[in-house]
mmCIF file of C-alpha atoms in Angstrom:
data_model
loop_
_atom_site.group_PDB
_atom_site.id
_atom_site.type_symbol
_atom_site.label_atom_id
_atom_site.label_comp_id
_atom_site.label_asym_id
_atom_site.label_seq_id
_atom_site.Cartn_x
_atom_site.Cartn_y
_atom_site.Cartn_z
ATOM 1 C CA MET A 199 0.087 -0.069 -0.127
ATOM 2 C CA LEU A 200 1.271 3.299 -1.046
ATOM 3 C CA SER A 201 1.972 5.929 1.925
ATOM 4 C CA GLU A 202 -0.004 9.514 1.448
ATOM 5 C CA GLU A 203 3.280 10.902 0.203
ATOM 6 C CA GLU A 204 3.314 8.416 -2.557
ATOM 7 C CA ARG A 205 0.156 8.283 -3.610
ATOM 8 C CA PHE A 206 -0.015 12.282 -4.313
ATOM 9 C CA GLU A 207 3.861 12.798 -5.640
ATOM 10 C CA PRO A 208 4.034 9.991 -8.120
ATOM 11 C CA SER A 209 7.244 10.858 -9.149
ATOM 12 C CA ARG A 210 8.650 9.957 -5.738
ATOM 13 C CA THR A 211 7.442 6.531 -6.346
ATOM 14 C CA ILE A 212 9.339 6.475 -9.696
ATOM 15 C CA GLU A 213 12.408 7.500 -8.004
ATOM 16 C CA ARG A 214 12.115 4.675 -5.197
ATOM 17 C CA ASN A 215 11.654 2.276 -7.691
ATOM 18 C CA LEU A 216 14.681 3.186 -10.098
ATOM 19 C CA GLY A 217 16.688 3.236 -6.686
ATOM 20 C CA MET A 218 15.788 -0.427 -6.320
ATOM 21 C CA GLU A 219 16.463 -1.124 -9.728
ATOM 22 C CA LEU A 220 19.662 0.464 -9.685
ATOM 23 C CA ILE A 221 20.753 -1.912 -7.121
ATOM 24 C CA ARG A 222 20.309 -4.790 -9.513
ATOM 25 C CA VAL A 223 22.508 -3.440 -12.052
ATOM 26 C CA THR A 224 25.447 -2.943 -9.709
ATOM 27 C CA GLU A 225 25.059 -6.273 -8.564
ATOM 28 C CA ALA A 226 25.480 -7.801 -11.954
ATOM 29 C CA ALA A 227 28.357 -5.713 -12.229
ATOM 30 C CA ALA A 228 29.862 -6.700 -8.819
ATOM 31 C CA LEU A 229 29.309 -10.800 -9.015
ATOM 32 C CA SER A 230 30.580 -10.796 -12.902
ATOM 33 C CA ALA A 231 33.794 -8.636 -11.958
ATOM 34 C CA GLY A 232 34.374 -10.571 -8.809
ATOM 35 C CA ARG A 233 35.121 -13.859 -10.272
ATOM 36 C CA TRP A 234 38.659 -11.747 -11.024
ATOM 37 C CA MET A 235 39.566 -10.967 -7.876
ATOM 38 C CA GLY A 236 43.036 -11.287 -7.032
ATOM 39 C CA LYS A 237 43.837 -13.031 -10.637
ATOM 40 C CA GLY A 238 46.241 -9.792 -11.258
ATOM 41 C CA ASN A 239 44.138 -8.894 -15.155
ATOM 42 C CA LYS A 240 42.894 -5.017 -14.327
ATOM 43 C CA GLU A 241 41.268 -5.397 -17.788
ATOM 44 C CA MET A 242 39.399 -8.334 -17.372
ATOM 45 C CA VAL A 243 38.103 -7.099 -14.301
ATOM 46 C CA ASP A 244 36.893 -3.832 -16.018
ATOM 47 C CA GLN A 245 35.612 -5.631 -19.120
ATOM 48 C CA ALA A 246 33.281 -7.900 -17.056
ATOM 49 C CA ALA A 247 31.835 -5.309 -15.051
ATOM 50 C CA VAL A 248 31.364 -3.184 -17.843
ATOM 51 C CA ASP A 249 29.786 -6.202 -19.942
ATOM 52 C CA ALA A 250 27.468 -6.964 -16.770
ATOM 53 C CA MET A 251 26.280 -3.738 -15.828
ATOM 54 C CA ARG A 252 25.668 -2.292 -19.367
ATOM 55 C CA HIS A 253 23.322 -5.502 -19.941
ATOM 56 C CA ALA A 254 21.687 -5.139 -16.448
ATOM 57 C CA VAL A 255 20.891 -1.523 -17.047
ATOM 58 C CA ASP A 256 18.732 -2.117 -20.334
ATOM 59 C CA GLY A 257 15.929 -2.881 -18.000
ATOM 60 C CA VAL A 258 16.006 -0.094 -15.836
ATOM 61 C CA ASP A 259 12.996 1.793 -16.386
ATOM 62 C CA MET A 260 14.727 5.203 -17.346
ATOM 63 C CA HIS A 261 15.324 7.340 -20.456
ATOM 64 C CA GLY A 262 19.041 7.663 -18.887
ATOM 65 C CA VAL A 263 22.491 9.634 -20.694
ATOM 66 C CA VAL A 264 25.514 8.654 -19.378
ATOM 67 C CA VAL A 265 27.513 11.514 -18.272
ATOM 68 C CA ILE A 266 30.098 10.218 -15.988
ATOM 69 C CA GLY A 267 31.274 6.779 -17.540
ATOM 70 C CA GLU A 268 33.700 4.952 -19.104
ATOM 71 C CA GLY A 269 35.192 7.687 -21.590
ATOM 72 C CA GLU A 270 34.338 8.895 -25.099
ATOM 73 C CA LYS A 271 32.725 6.634 -27.976
ATOM 74 C CA ASP A 272 35.974 6.247 -29.532
ATOM 75 C CA GLU A 273 37.413 4.916 -26.421
ATOM 76 C CA ALA A 274 34.617 2.843 -24.994
ATOM 77 C CA PRO A 275 32.070 0.511 -27.025
ATOM 78 C CA MET A 276 29.877 0.696 -23.734
ATOM 79 C CA LEU A 277 29.094 3.103 -21.217
ATOM 80 C CA TYR A 278 30.399 5.956 -23.002
ATOM 81 C CA ILE A 279 29.668 9.685 -22.140
ATOM 82 C CA GLY A 280 26.636 10.800 -24.180
ATOM 83 C CA GLU A 281 25.152 7.188 -24.217
ATOM 84 C CA GLU A 282 21.834 6.677 -23.848
ATOM 85 C CA ILE A 283 20.697 3.784 -21.192
ATOM 86 C CA GLY A 284 17.844 2.164 -20.123
ATOM 87 C CA ASN A 285 14.677 1.029 -21.282
ATOM 88 C CA GLY A 286 14.004 4.830 -22.984
ATOM 89 C CA ASN A 287 10.882 4.990 -20.713
ATOM 90 C CA LYS A 288 10.461 7.915 -18.089
ATOM 91 C CA PRO A 289 11.800 9.805 -15.915
ATOM 92 C CA GLU A 290 14.471 11.389 -17.828
ATOM 93 C CA VAL A 291 17.925 11.092 -16.073
ATOM 94 C CA ASP A 292 21.653 11.770 -16.383
ATOM 95 C CA VAL A 293 23.663 8.447 -15.316
ATOM 96 C CA ALA A 294 26.921 8.414 -13.240
ATOM 97 C CA VAL A 295 28.844 4.648 -13.545
ATOM 98 C CA ASP A 296 32.042 3.344 -12.327
ATOM 99 C CA PRO A 297 31.093 -0.457 -12.590
ATOM 100 C CA VAL A 298 34.483 -0.935 -10.678
ATOM 101 C CA ASP A 299 35.628 1.566 -8.346
ATOM 102 C CA GLY A 300 39.041 0.132 -7.326
ATOM 103 C CA THR A 301 39.953 -1.393 -10.444
ATOM 104 C CA ARG A 302 43.360 -2.249 -9.236
ATOM 105 C CA LEU A 303 42.149 -3.413 -5.579
ATOM 106 C CA LEU A 304 39.879 -5.974 -7.080
ATOM 107 C CA ALA A 305 42.530 -7.013 -9.441
ATOM 108 C CA LEU A 306 45.222 -7.970 -6.619
ATOM 109 C CA GLY A 307 42.421 -8.980 -4.341
ATOM 110 C CA LEU A 308 42.803 -5.873 -1.643
ATOM 111 C CA PRO A 309 39.613 -4.821 0.275
ATOM 112 C CA GLY A 310 37.265 -2.059 -0.899
ATOM 113 C CA ALA A 311 36.148 -2.530 -4.524
ATOM 114 C CA LEU A 312 32.849 -1.336 -5.219
ATOM 115 C CA ALA A 313 30.292 -1.193 -8.140
ATOM 116 C CA VAL A 314 28.724 2.364 -8.564
ATOM 117 C CA ILE A 315 25.777 4.046 -10.083
ATOM 118 C CA ALA A 316 24.108 7.237 -9.575
ATOM 119 C CA THR A 317 21.042 9.309 -11.273
ATOM 120 C CA ALA A 318 19.482 12.866 -11.267
ATOM 121 C CA GLU A 319 17.180 14.405 -13.352
ATOM 122 C CA ARG A 320 18.510 15.281 -16.752
ATOM 123 C CA GLY A 321 21.106 18.115 -17.172
ATOM 124 C CA SER A 322 21.901 18.346 -13.254
ATOM 125 C CA MET A 323 25.315 16.699 -13.381
ATOM 126 C CA TYR A 324 28.127 18.105 -13.591
ATOM 127 C CA SER A 325 30.619 16.857 -16.899
ATOM 128 C CA ALA A 326 34.460 18.096 -16.404
ATOM 129 C CA PRO A 327 35.826 19.678 -19.596
ATOM 130 C CA PRO A 328 37.694 18.242 -21.844
ATOM 131 C CA GLY A 329 41.162 16.535 -20.217
ATOM 132 C CA VAL A 330 40.624 17.233 -16.602
ATOM 133 C CA TYR A 331 41.025 14.086 -14.881
ATOM 134 C CA TYR A 332 41.894 15.265 -11.268
ATOM 135 C CA MET A 333 40.028 17.539 -8.408
ATOM 136 C CA GLU A 334 41.324 18.955 -5.490
ATOM 137 C CA LYS A 335 38.421 17.230 -2.765
ATOM 138 C CA ILE A 336 37.243 17.840 0.850
ATOM 139 C CA ALA A 337 34.283 16.066 2.238
ATOM 140 C CA VAL A 338 32.690 15.844 5.470
ATOM 141 C CA GLY A 339 29.582 15.059 6.764
ATOM 142 C CA PRO A 340 26.065 16.694 7.755
ATOM 143 C CA ALA A 341 27.077 18.419 10.636
ATOM 144 C CA MET A 342 30.537 20.110 9.177
ATOM 145 C CA LYS A 343 28.806 20.812 6.108
ATOM 146 C CA ASN A 344 28.565 24.754 6.610
ATOM 147 C CA VAL A 345 32.294 24.925 8.329
ATOM 148 C CA ILE A 346 34.938 23.526 5.663
ATOM 149 C CA ASP A 347 36.680 25.677 3.084
ATOM 150 C CA ILE A 348 38.769 24.172 0.188
ATOM 151 C CA ASN A 349 40.852 27.317 0.620
ATOM 152 C CA ALA A 350 41.446 27.400 3.964
ATOM 153 C CA PRO A 351 44.505 25.591 5.631
ATOM 154 C CA VAL A 352 43.919 22.581 7.017
ATOM 155 C CA ALA A 353 44.794 22.992 10.496
ATOM 156 C CA VAL A 354 41.762 25.398 10.105
ATOM 157 C CA ASN A 355 39.114 22.942 8.923
ATOM 158 C CA LEU A 356 40.373 20.529 11.065
ATOM 159 C CA ASP A 357 39.628 23.082 13.962
ATOM 160 C CA ARG A 358 36.541 23.920 12.555
ATOM 161 C CA ILE A 359 35.375 20.657 12.120
ATOM 162 C CA ALA A 360 36.238 19.298 16.172
ATOM 163 C CA ARG A 361 34.731 21.960 17.232
ATOM 164 C CA ALA A 362 31.438 21.104 15.361
ATOM 165 C CA ARG A 363 31.750 17.952 16.949
ATOM 166 C CA GLN A 364 32.381 19.531 20.141
ATOM 167 C CA SER A 365 36.048 17.315 20.355
ATOM 168 C CA ARG A 366 39.153 17.605 19.947
ATOM 169 C CA ILE A 367 41.587 17.877 17.088
ATOM 170 C CA ASP A 368 43.218 14.378 17.948
ATOM 171 C CA ASP A 369 39.769 12.981 18.177
ATOM 172 C CA LEU A 370 39.925 13.509 14.580
ATOM 173 C CA THR A 371 40.518 11.009 11.623
ATOM 174 C CA ALA A 372 40.880 11.981 8.163
ATOM 175 C CA VAL A 373 41.118 9.719 4.936
ATOM 176 C CA ILE A 374 43.662 10.231 2.393
ATOM 177 C CA LEU A 375 45.039 8.312 -0.804
ATOM 178 C CA ASP A 376 48.433 7.070 -0.378
ATOM 179 C CA ARG A 377 50.064 8.983 -2.570
ATOM 180 C CA PRO A 378 53.483 11.445 -3.231
ATOM 181 C CA ARG A 379 51.361 14.169 -4.430
ATOM 182 C CA HIS A 380 49.711 14.306 -0.727
ATOM 183 C CA GLN A 381 52.855 14.348 1.500
ATOM 184 C CA ASP A 382 52.364 17.876 2.215
ATOM 185 C CA ILE A 383 48.615 17.801 3.345
ATOM 186 C CA ILE A 384 49.618 14.421 5.492
ATOM 187 C CA ARG A 385 52.507 16.630 7.235
ATOM 188 C CA GLN A 386 49.544 19.433 7.997
ATOM 189 C CA VAL A 387 47.472 16.631 9.042
ATOM 190 C CA ARG A 388 49.920 15.422 11.611
ATOM 191 C CA GLU A 389 51.174 18.700 12.841
ATOM 192 C CA ALA A 390 47.459 19.551 13.579
ATOM 193 C CA GLY A 391 47.136 16.484 15.816
ATOM 194 C CA ALA A 392 44.419 14.758 13.956
ATOM 195 C CA ARG A 393 44.715 10.492 13.036
ATOM 196 C CA ILE A 394 45.034 9.462 9.393
ATOM 197 C CA ARG A 395 44.147 6.548 7.440
ATOM 198 C CA LEU A 396 45.622 5.996 4.094
ATOM 199 C CA ILE A 397 43.965 4.169 1.414
ATOM 200 C CA THR A 398 45.238 3.018 -1.755
ATOM 201 C CA ASP A 399 42.229 3.539 -3.956
ATOM 202 C CA GLY A 400 38.620 4.150 -3.933
ATOM 203 C CA ASP A 401 37.994 7.863 -2.699
ATOM 204 C CA VAL A 402 33.844 7.682 -3.504
ATOM 205 C CA ALA A 403 33.625 4.785 -0.651
ATOM 206 C CA ALA A 404 35.622 7.166 1.305
ATOM 207 C CA ALA A 405 34.095 10.056 0.869
ATOM 208 C CA ILE A 406 30.389 8.389 1.761
ATOM 209 C CA GLN A 407 32.322 7.436 5.069
ATOM 210 C CA ALA A 408 33.248 10.679 5.865
ATOM 211 C CA ALA A 409 29.780 12.180 5.333
ATOM 212 C CA MET A 410 27.892 9.244 7.250
ATOM 213 C CA GLU A 411 26.444 10.223 10.602
ATOM 214 C CA ASP A 412 26.034 6.661 12.163
ATOM 215 C CA TYR A 413 29.780 6.016 10.690
ATOM 216 C CA ARG A 414 32.192 7.232 13.108
ATOM 217 C CA GLY A 415 35.479 6.103 11.454
ATOM 218 C CA ILE A 416 36.257 8.640 9.510
ATOM 219 C CA ASP A 417 35.108 12.756 10.120
ATOM 220 C CA ILE A 418 37.141 13.814 6.553
ATOM 221 C CA MET A 419 38.273 13.027 3.436
ATOM 222 C CA LEU A 420 40.784 15.298 1.896
ATOM 223 C CA GLY A 421 43.398 15.128 -1.201
ATOM 224 C CA ILE A 422 43.214 14.990 -4.951
ATOM 225 C CA GLY A 423 41.061 12.490 -6.731
ATOM 226 C CA GLY A 424 39.391 11.437 -9.990
ATOM 227 C CA ALA A 425 36.929 14.089 -11.393
ATOM 228 C CA PRO A 426 34.486 11.920 -12.465
ATOM 229 C CA GLU A 427 34.295 10.109 -8.510
ATOM 230 C CA ALA A 428 34.075 13.707 -7.428
ATOM 231 C CA VAL A 429 30.820 13.496 -9.082
ATOM 232 C CA LEU A 430 29.588 10.279 -7.604
ATOM 233 C CA ALA A 431 30.540 11.197 -4.220
ATOM 234 C CA ALA A 432 28.485 14.199 -4.960
ATOM 235 C CA ALA A 433 25.859 11.740 -5.749
ATOM 236 C CA ALA A 434 26.108 10.290 -2.383
ATOM 237 C CA LEU A 435 26.295 12.967 0.040
ATOM 238 C CA LYS A 436 23.385 14.840 -1.960
ATOM 239 C CA CYS A 437 21.846 11.829 -0.417
ATOM 240 C CA LEU A 438 23.613 11.705 2.937
ATOM 241 C CA GLY A 439 23.279 15.697 3.574
ATOM 242 C CA GLY A 440 26.884 15.978 3.577
ATOM 243 C CA GLU A 441 29.069 18.336 1.436
ATOM 244 C CA ILE A 442 31.876 17.786 -0.887
ATOM 245 C CA GLN A 443 34.195 20.955 -2.282
ATOM 246 C CA CYS A 444 36.385 20.410 -5.349
ATOM 247 C CA LYS A 445 38.820 22.353 -7.233
ATOM 248 C CA ILE A 446 40.303 21.501 -10.836
ATOM 249 C CA TRP A 447 43.978 20.209 -10.455
ATOM 250 C CA PRO A 448 46.353 20.071 -13.087
ATOM 251 C CA ARG A 449 49.079 17.262 -12.880
ATOM 252 C CA THR A 450 51.743 19.156 -14.566
ATOM 253 C CA GLU A 451 53.146 23.055 -15.295
ATOM 254 C CA GLU A 452 52.091 22.009 -19.384
ATOM 255 C CA GLU A 453 48.516 21.103 -17.846
ATOM 256 C CA ARG A 454 47.970 24.094 -15.855
ATOM 257 C CA ALA A 455 48.942 26.306 -19.069
ATOM 258 C CA ARG A 456 46.861 24.384 -21.400
ATOM 259 C CA PHE A 457 43.629 25.078 -18.935
ATOM 260 C CA LYS A 458 44.451 28.646 -18.625
ATOM 261 C CA ALA A 459 44.404 28.823 -22.281
ATOM 262 C CA ASP A 460 41.371 27.078 -22.497
ATOM 263 C CA GLY A 461 39.850 29.157 -20.200
ATOM 264 C CA ILE A 462 39.376 26.879 -17.386
ATOM 265 C CA ASP A 463 39.211 28.707 -13.788
ATOM 266 C CA MET A 464 41.586 26.708 -11.676
ATOM 267 C CA ASP A 465 40.326 28.683 -8.681
ATOM 268 C CA LYS A 466 36.754 27.960 -8.642
ATOM 269 C CA VAL A 467 35.401 25.896 -6.080
ATOM 270 C CA TYR A 468 32.730 23.333 -7.206
ATOM 271 C CA ARG A 469 30.035 22.457 -4.346
ATOM 272 C CA THR A 470 27.994 19.668 -3.678
ATOM 273 C CA GLU A 471 25.253 21.652 -5.507
ATOM 274 C CA ASP A 472 27.371 22.166 -8.525
ATOM 275 C CA LEU A 473 28.388 18.578 -9.158
ATOM 276 C CA VAL A 474 24.961 17.780 -9.077
ATOM 277 C CA SER A 475 22.163 20.237 -8.709
ATOM 278 C CA SER A 476 19.105 17.949 -8.845
ATOM 279 C CA ASN A 477 17.160 17.268 -5.409
ATOM 280 C CA ASP A 478 15.897 14.193 -7.261
ATOM 281 C CA VAL A 479 19.036 11.720 -6.998
ATOM 282 C CA SER A 480 19.305 7.908 -6.253
ATOM 283 C CA PHE A 481 22.617 6.242 -5.694
ATOM 284 C CA ALA A 482 23.402 2.511 -5.529
ATOM 285 C CA ALA A 483 26.970 0.753 -4.852
ATOM 286 C CA THR A 484 27.802 -3.042 -4.531
ATOM 287 C CA GLY A 485 30.729 -4.532 -2.730
ATOM 288 C CA ILE A 486 32.978 -6.511 -4.465
ATOM 289 C CA THR A 487 35.569 -7.206 -2.248
ATOM 290 C CA SER A 488 34.528 -6.277 1.341
ATOM 291 C CA GLY A 489 35.846 -3.235 2.654
ATOM 292 C CA ASP A 490 34.585 -0.890 5.446
ATOM 293 C CA LEU A 491 31.884 0.072 3.720
ATOM 294 C CA LEU A 492 30.049 -2.953 2.312
ATOM 295 C CA ASP A 493 30.913 -6.940 2.165
ATOM 296 C CA GLY A 494 32.554 -8.375 -0.610
ATOM 297 C CA VAL A 495 30.806 -10.868 -3.252
ATOM 298 C CA GLN A 496 31.055 -14.888 -1.665
ATOM 299 C CA TYR A 497 30.529 -17.267 -3.846
ATOM 300 C CA PHE A 498 28.907 -20.627 -2.910
ATOM 301 C CA GLY A 499 27.893 -23.763 -5.463
ATOM 302 C CA TRP A 500 24.588 -22.895 -5.287
ATOM 303 C CA GLY A 501 24.832 -19.110 -6.036
ATOM 304 C CA ALA A 502 26.069 -16.111 -4.106
ATOM 305 C CA ARG A 503 25.378 -13.367 -1.679
ATOM 306 C CA THR A 504 25.921 -9.550 -2.439
ATOM 307 C CA SER A 505 25.660 -6.588 -0.027
ATOM 308 C CA SER A 506 24.741 -3.276 -1.116
ATOM 309 C CA ILE A 507 23.709 0.360 -0.016
ATOM 310 C CA MET A 508 21.040 2.263 -1.531
ATOM 311 C CA MET A 509 20.277 6.060 -0.827
ATOM 312 C CA ARG A 510 17.413 8.566 -1.507
ATOM 313 C CA SER A 511 17.830 12.459 -1.564
ATOM 314 C CA HIS A 512 14.398 13.132 -1.284
ATOM 315 C CA SER A 513 14.419 11.453 1.982
ATOM 316 C CA GLY A 514 17.402 10.891 2.749
ATOM 317 C CA THR A 515 16.693 7.165 3.383
ATOM 318 C CA VAL A 516 19.801 4.629 3.461
ATOM 319 C CA ARG A 517 19.378 1.120 2.565
ATOM 320 C CA TYR A 518 21.681 -1.752 3.332
ATOM 321 C CA ILE A 519 20.459 -4.800 1.016
ATOM 322 C CA GLN A 520 22.397 -7.972 1.728
ATOM 323 C CA ALA A 521 20.884 -10.423 -1.028
ATOM 324 C CA ARG A 522 21.117 -14.240 -2.080
ATOM 325 C CA HIS A 523 21.296 -15.096 -5.346
ATOM 326 C CA LYS A 524 20.776 -18.736 -6.463
ATOM 327 C CA TRP A 525 22.143 -19.866 -10.035
ATOM 328 C CA ARG A 526 19.221 -22.724 -10.039
ATOM 329 C CA LYS A 527 15.767 -23.118 -8.081
ATOM 330 C CA GLY A 528 15.656 -25.970 -5.716
ATOM 331 C CA VAL A 529 19.166 -25.913 -5.202
ATOM 332 C CA VAL A 530 19.789 -26.508 -0.990
ATOM 333 C CA GLN A 531 22.137 -24.386 0.580
ATOM 334 C CA GLY A 532 25.351 -25.827 2.304
#
């Protein structure tokens, strides 16, 4: 039976159903890619996930256009930017996908690989200018969304967060990608007195954990990561009520000069609303290898188990979904 809200606002019912369908898409990608865990083949990891996700998304009740995907059409045969996906019915949405967030993690059998998809109203997702691959980022949860400033020193942001949490800086934990480019950020965090959790890959999951009110293992995500991942993180944080701030980051002086010549503003701060302006956002992810956010795929003779998360911006609802997938009906579990 529909609630009063759903009875009189059918668009919300559509979004709710779409969110459940998105879980089936990420489950398909995770189940297929998970077979390649630890086998050292990044290309097959990615291909398995893309093939499964693209096949599954055909049945989703939406008219989607890929805004964040596997690249341009001449580089990616499927899930390329601009590709129309879904069954063509309403709603009309932008789609951001990362069939494997953490391809290297999965190929090496390391924790934290996810299959991810997000949707928002058509025209509401940010698409980085050509050639822009990285962004400087800071992400926090709802209680800290109005206190952070990506242009402020690290110590200032940590102090503001500690005050908002009514705690001390040395109570805080910052998550940072373990990269040489982050040596100065790591130094500043240590000098301020906060704790650090270094991760090898997967800053979408890190941003989500920093924004979750019921997950207190991480208080802030800092550092430079992929521009497409910034949009996916923003979609999740739109549902969680958190905040991400980003700035375009050139990798080299030559790239900086090219951005400047192309009129790209490297000082502009992109906030959550700039990356995903819609208030009608759905986000889904399924664990491929077990991590702090989600358990990975488990295979059995009778089938498999998956662990997923689904979020909606309208209600702020976060659902954790444990699914059992049987290869054949009537097979008895061991």
